[in-house]
JSON list of C-alpha atoms in Angstrom, two decimals:
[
{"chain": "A", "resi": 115, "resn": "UNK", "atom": "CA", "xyz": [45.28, 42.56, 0.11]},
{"chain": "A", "resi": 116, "resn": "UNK", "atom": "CA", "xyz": [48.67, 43.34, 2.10]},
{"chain": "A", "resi": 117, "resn": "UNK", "atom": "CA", "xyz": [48.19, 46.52, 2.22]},
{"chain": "A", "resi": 118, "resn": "UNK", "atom": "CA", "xyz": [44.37, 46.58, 2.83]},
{"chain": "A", "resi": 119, "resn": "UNK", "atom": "CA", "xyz": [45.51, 44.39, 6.18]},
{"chain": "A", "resi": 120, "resn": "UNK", "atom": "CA", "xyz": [48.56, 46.80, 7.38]},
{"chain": "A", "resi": 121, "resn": "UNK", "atom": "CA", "xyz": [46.19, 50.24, 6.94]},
{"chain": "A", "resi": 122, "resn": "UNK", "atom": "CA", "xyz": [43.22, 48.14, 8.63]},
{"chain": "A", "resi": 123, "resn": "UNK", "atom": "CA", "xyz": [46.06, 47.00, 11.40]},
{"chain": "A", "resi": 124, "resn": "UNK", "atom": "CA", "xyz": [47.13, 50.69, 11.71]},
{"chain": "A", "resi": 125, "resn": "UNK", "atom": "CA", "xyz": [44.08, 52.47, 12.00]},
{"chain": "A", "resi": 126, "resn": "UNK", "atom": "CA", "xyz": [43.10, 49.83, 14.55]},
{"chain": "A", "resi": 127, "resn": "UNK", "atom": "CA", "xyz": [45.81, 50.50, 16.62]},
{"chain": "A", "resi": 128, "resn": "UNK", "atom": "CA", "xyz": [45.90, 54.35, 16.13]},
{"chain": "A", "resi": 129, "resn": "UNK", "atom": "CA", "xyz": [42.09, 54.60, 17.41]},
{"chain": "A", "resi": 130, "resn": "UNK", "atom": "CA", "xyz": [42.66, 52.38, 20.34]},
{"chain": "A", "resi": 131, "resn": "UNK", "atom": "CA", "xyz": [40.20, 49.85, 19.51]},
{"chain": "A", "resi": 132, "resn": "UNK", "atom": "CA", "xyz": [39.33, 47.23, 22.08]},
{"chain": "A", "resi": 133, "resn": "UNK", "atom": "CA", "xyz": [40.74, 43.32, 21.44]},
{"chain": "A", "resi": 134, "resn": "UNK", "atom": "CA", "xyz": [37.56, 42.26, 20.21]},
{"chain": "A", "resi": 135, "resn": "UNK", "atom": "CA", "xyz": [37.06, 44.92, 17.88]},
{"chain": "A", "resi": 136, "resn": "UNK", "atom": "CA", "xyz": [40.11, 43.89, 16.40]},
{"chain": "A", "resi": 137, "resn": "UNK", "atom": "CA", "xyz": [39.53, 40.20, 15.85]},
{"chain": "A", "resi": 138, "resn": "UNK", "atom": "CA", "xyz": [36.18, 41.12, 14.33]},
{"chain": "A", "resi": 139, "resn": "UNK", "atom": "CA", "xyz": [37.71, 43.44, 11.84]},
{"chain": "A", "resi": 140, "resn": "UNK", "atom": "CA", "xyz": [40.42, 40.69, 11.56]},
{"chain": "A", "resi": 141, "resn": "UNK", "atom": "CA", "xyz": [37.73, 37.90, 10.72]},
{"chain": "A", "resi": 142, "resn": "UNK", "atom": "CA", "xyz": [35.50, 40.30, 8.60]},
{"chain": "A", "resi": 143, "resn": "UNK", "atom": "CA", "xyz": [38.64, 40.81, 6.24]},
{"chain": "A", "resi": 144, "resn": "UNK", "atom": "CA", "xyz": [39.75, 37.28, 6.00]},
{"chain": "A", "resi": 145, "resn": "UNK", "atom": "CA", "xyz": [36.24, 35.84, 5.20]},
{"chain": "A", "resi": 146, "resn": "UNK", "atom": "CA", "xyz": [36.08, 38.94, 2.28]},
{"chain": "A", "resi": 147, "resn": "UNK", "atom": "CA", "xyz": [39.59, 37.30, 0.89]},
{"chain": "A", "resi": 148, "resn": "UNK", "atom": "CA", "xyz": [38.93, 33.89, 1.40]},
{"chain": "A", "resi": 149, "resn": "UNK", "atom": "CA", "xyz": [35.73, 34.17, -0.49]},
{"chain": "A", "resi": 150, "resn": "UNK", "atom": "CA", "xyz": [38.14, 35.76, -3.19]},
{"chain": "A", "resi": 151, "resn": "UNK", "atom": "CA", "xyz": [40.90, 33.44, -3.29]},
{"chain": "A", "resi": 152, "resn": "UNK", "atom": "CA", "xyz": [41.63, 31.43, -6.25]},
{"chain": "A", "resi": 153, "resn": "UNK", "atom": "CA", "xyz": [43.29, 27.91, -4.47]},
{"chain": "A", "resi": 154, "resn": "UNK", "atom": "CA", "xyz": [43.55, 26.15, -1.25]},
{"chain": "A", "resi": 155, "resn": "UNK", "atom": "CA", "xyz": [47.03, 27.82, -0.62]},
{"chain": "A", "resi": 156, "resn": "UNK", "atom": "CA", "xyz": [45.98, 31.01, -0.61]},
{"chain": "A", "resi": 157, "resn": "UNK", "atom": "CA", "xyz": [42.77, 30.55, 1.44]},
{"chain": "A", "resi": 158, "resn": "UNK", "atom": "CA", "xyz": [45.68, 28.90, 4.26]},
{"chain": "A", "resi": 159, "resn": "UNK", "atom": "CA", "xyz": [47.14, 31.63, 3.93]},
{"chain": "A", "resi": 160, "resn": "UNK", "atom": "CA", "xyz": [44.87, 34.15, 4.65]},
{"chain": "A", "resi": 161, "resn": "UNK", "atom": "CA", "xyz": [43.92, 32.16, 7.69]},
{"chain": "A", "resi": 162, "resn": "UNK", "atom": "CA", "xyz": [47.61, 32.15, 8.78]},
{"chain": "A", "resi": 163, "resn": "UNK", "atom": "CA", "xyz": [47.57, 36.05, 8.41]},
{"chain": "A", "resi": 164, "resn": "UNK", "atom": "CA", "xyz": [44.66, 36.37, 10.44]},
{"chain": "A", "resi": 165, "resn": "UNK", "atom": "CA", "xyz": [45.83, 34.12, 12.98]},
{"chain": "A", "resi": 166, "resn": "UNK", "atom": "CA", "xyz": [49.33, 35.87, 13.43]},
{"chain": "A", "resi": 167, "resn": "UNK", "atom": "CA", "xyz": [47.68, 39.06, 13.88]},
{"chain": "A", "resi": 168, "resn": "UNK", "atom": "CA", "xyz": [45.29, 38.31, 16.28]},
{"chain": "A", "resi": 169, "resn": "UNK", "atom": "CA", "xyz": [48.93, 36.71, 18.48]},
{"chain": "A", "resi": 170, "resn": "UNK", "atom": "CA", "xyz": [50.06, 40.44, 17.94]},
{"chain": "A", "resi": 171, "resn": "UNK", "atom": "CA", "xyz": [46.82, 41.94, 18.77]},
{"chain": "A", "resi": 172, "resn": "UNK", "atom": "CA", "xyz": [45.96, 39.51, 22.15]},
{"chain": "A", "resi": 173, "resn": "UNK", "atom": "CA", "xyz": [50.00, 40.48, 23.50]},
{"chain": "A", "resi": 174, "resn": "UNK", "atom": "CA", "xyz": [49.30, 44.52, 22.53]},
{"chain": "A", "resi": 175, "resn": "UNK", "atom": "CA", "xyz": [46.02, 44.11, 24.43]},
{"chain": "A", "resi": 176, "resn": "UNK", "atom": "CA", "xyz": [47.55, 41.93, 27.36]},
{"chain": "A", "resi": 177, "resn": "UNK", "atom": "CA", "xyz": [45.03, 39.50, 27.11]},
{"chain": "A", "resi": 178, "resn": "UNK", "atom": "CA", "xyz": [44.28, 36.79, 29.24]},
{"chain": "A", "resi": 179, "resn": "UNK", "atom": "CA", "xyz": [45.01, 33.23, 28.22]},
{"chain": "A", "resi": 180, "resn": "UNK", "atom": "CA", "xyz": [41.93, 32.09, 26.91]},
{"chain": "A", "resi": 181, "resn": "UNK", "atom": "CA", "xyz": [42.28, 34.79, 24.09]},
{"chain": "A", "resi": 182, "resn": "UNK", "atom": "CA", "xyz": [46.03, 34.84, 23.71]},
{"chain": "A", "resi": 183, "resn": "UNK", "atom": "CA", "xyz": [46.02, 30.62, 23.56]},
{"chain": "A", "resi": 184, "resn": "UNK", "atom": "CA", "xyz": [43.35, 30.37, 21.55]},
{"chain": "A", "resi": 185, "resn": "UNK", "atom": "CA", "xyz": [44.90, 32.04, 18.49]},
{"chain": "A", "resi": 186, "resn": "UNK", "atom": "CA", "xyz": [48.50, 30.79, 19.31]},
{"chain": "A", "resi": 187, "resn": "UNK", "atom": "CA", "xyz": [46.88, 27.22, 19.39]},
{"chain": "A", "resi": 188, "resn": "UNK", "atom": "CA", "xyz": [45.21, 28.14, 15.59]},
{"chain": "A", "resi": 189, "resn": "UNK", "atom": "CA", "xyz": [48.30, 29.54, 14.27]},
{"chain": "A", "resi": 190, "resn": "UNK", "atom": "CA", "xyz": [50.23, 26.33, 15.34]},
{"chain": "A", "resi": 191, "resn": "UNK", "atom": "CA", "xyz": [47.93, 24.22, 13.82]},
{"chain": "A", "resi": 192, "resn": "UNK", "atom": "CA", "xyz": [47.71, 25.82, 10.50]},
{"chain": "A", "resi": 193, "resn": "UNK", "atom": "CA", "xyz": [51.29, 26.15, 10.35]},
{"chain": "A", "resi": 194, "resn": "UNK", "atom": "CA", "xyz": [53.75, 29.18, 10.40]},
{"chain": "A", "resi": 195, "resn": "UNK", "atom": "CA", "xyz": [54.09, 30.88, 7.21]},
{"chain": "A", "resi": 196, "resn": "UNK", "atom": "CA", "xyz": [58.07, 31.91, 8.00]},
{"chain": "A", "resi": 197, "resn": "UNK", "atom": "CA", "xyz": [60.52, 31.21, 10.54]},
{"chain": "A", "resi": 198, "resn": "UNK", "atom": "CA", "xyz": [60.16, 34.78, 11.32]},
{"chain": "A", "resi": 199, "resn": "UNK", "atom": "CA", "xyz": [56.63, 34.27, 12.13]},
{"chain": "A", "resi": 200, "resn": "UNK", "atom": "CA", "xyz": [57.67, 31.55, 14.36]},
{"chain": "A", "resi": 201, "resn": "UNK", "atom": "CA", "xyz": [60.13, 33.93, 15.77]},
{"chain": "A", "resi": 202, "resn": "UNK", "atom": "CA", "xyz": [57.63, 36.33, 16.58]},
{"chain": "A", "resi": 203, "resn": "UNK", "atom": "CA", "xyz": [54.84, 34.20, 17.79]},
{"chain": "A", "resi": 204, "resn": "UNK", "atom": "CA", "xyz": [57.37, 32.34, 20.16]},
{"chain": "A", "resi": 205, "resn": "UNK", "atom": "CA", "xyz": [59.16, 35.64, 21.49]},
{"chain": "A", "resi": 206, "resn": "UNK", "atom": "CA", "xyz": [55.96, 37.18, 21.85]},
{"chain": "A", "resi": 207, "resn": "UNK", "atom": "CA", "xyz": [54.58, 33.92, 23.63]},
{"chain": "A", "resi": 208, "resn": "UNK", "atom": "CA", "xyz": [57.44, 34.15, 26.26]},
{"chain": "A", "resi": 209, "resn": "UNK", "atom": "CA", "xyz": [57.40, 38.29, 27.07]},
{"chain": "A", "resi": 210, "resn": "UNK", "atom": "CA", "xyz": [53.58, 37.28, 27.49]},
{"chain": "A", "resi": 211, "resn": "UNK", "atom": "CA", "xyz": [54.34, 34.86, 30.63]},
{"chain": "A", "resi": 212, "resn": "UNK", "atom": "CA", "xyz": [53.71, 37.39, 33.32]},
{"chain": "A", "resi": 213, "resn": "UNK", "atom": "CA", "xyz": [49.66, 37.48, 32.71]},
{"chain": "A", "resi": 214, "resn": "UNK", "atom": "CA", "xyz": [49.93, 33.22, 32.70]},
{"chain": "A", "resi": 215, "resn": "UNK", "atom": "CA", "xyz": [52.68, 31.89, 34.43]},
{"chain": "A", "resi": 216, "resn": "UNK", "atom": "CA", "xyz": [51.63, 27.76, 33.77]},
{"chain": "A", "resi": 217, "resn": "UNK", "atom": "CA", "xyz": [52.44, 28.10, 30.22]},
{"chain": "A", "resi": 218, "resn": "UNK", "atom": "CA", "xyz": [55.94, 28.81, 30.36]},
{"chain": "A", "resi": 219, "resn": "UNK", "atom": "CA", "xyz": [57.13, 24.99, 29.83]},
{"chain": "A", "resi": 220, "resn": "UNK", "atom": "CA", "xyz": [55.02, 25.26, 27.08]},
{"chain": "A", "resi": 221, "resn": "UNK", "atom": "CA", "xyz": [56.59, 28.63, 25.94]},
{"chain": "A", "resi": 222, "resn": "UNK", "atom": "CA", "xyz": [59.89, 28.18, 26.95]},
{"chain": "A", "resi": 223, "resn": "UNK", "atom": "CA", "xyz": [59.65, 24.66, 24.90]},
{"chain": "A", "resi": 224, "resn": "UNK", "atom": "CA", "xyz": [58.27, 26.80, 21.83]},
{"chain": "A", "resi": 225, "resn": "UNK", "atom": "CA", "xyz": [61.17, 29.22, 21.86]},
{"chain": "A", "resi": 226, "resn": "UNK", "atom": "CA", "xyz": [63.77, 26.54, 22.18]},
{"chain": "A", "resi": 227, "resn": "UNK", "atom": "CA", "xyz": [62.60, 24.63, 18.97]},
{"chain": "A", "resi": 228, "resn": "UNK", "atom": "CA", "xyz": [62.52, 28.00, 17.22]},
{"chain": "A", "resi": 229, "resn": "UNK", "atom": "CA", "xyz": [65.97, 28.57, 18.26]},
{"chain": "A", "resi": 230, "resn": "UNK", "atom": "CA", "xyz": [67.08, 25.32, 17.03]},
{"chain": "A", "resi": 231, "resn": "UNK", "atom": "CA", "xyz": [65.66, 26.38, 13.86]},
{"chain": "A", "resi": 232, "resn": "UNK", "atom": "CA", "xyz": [67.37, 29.39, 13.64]},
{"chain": "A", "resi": 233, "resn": "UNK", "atom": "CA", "xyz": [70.68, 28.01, 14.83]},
{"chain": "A", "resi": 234, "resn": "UNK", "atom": "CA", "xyz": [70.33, 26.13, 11.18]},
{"chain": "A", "resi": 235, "resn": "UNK", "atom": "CA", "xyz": [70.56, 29.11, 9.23]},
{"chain": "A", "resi": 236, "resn": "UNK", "atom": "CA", "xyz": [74.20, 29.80, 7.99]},
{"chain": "A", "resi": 237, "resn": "UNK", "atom": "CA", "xyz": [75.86, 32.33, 10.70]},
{"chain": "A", "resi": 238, "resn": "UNK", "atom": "CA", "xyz": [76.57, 34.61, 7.83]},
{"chain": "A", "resi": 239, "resn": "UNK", "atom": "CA", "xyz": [73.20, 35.42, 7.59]},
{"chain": "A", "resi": 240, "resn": "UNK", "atom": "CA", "xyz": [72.20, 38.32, 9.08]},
{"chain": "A", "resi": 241, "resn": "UNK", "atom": "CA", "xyz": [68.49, 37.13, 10.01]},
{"chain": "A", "resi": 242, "resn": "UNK", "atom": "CA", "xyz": [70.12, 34.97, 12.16]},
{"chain": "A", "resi": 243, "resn": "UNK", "atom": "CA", "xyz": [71.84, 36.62, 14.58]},
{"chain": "A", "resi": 244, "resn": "UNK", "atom": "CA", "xyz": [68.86, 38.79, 15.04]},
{"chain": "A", "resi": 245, "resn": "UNK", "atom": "CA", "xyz": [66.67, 36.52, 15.77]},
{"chain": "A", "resi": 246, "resn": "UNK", "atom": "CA", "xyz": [69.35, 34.95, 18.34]},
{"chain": "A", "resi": 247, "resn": "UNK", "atom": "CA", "xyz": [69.22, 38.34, 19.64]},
{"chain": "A", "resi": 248, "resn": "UNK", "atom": "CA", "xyz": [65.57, 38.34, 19.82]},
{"chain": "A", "resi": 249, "resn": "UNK", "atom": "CA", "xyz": [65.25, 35.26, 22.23]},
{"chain": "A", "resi": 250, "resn": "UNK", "atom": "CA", "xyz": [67.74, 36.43, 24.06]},
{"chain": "A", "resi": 251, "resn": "UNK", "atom": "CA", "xyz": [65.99, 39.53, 24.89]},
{"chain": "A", "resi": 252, "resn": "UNK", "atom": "CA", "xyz": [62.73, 37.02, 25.22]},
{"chain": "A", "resi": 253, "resn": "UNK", "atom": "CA", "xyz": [64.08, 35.25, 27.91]},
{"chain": "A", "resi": 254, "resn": "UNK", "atom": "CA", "xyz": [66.05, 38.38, 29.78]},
{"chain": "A", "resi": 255, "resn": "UNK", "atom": "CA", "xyz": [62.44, 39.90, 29.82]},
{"chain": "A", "resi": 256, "resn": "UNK", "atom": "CA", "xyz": [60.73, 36.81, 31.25]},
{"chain": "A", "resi": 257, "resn": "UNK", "atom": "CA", "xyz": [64.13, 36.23, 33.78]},
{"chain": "A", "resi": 258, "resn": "UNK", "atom": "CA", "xyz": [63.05, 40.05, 34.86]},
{"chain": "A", "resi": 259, "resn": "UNK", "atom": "CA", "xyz": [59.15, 38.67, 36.47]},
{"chain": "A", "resi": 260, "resn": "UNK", "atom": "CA", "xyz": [61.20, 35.73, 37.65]},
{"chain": "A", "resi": 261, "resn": "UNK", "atom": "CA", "xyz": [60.34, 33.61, 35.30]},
{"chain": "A", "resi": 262, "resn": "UNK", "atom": "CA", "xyz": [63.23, 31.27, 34.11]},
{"chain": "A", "resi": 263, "resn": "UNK", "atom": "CA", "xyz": [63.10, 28.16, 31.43]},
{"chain": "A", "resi": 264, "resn": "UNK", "atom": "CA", "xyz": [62.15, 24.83, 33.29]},
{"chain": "A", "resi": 265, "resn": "UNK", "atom": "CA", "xyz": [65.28, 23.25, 34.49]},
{"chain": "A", "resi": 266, "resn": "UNK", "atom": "CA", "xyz": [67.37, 26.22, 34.85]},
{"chain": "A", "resi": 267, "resn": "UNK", "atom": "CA", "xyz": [65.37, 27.02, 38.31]},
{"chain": "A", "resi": 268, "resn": "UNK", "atom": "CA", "xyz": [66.76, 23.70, 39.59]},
{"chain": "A", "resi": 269, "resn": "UNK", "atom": "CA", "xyz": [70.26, 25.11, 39.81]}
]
């Protein structure tokens, strides 16, 4: 199933297909799964898969809000398989503040948590210190449209 997704993902992206393209081929592939999958878990899953990949594909595409918050809003709910999914999703999330500014409390909120999180791993991980890395670059990117966490602008 992995791989089925990642060569589906790649030739999606090699032939330059349009957003909704993508989600369609996205949704067609979860429902074939889903209908395949032997317990609840693995049908969340799925779900979670689909959801992370349509974040990726909406930030590729520079999507507007209405298709980049939808599936950030269905990934949170379902949950984040990984704190490197939550990583992703929030750095991504941040970087995608130029194309909708009124979200960055939101965002900047979202990448703050996940750097709490990651600030609990033992520094001798290295994980760690690349996802620290990671935000960092998050927020230099967003800090180059002039777009600064909420509070910071006050001083």
């Amino acid at each position: 199933m992995a791989e089925q997704r990642e060569w589906l993902m790649f030739g999606l992206a090699h032939a330059e297909m349009p957003f909704e393209v993508v989600v369609a081929a996205l949704q067609e592939l979860e429902r074939q799964f889903v209908r395949e999958a032997r317990t609840p878990a693995e049908r969340l899953h799925l779900k979670r898969l689909t959801a992370l990949n349509a974040v990726q594909a909406a930030f590729d595409h520079e999507r507007p809000w209405e298709d980049f918050g939808t599936w950030l809003r269905r990934i949170r709910r379902l949950g984040f398989p990984t704190l490197w999914d939550r990583f992703h999703v929030s750095t991504l999330y941040v970087q995608s503040l130029p194309s909708f500014r009124e979200q960055a409390e939101d965002a900047f909120s979202m990448l703050a948590d996940t750097e709490r999180r990651v600030r609990k791993r033992s520094k001798h991980r290295h994980s760690r210190q690349q996802m620290l890395d990671g935000i960092d670059h998050a927020r230099r990117d967003a800090a180059r449209y002039g777009i600064e966490p909420p509070g910071k602008r006050e001083r």
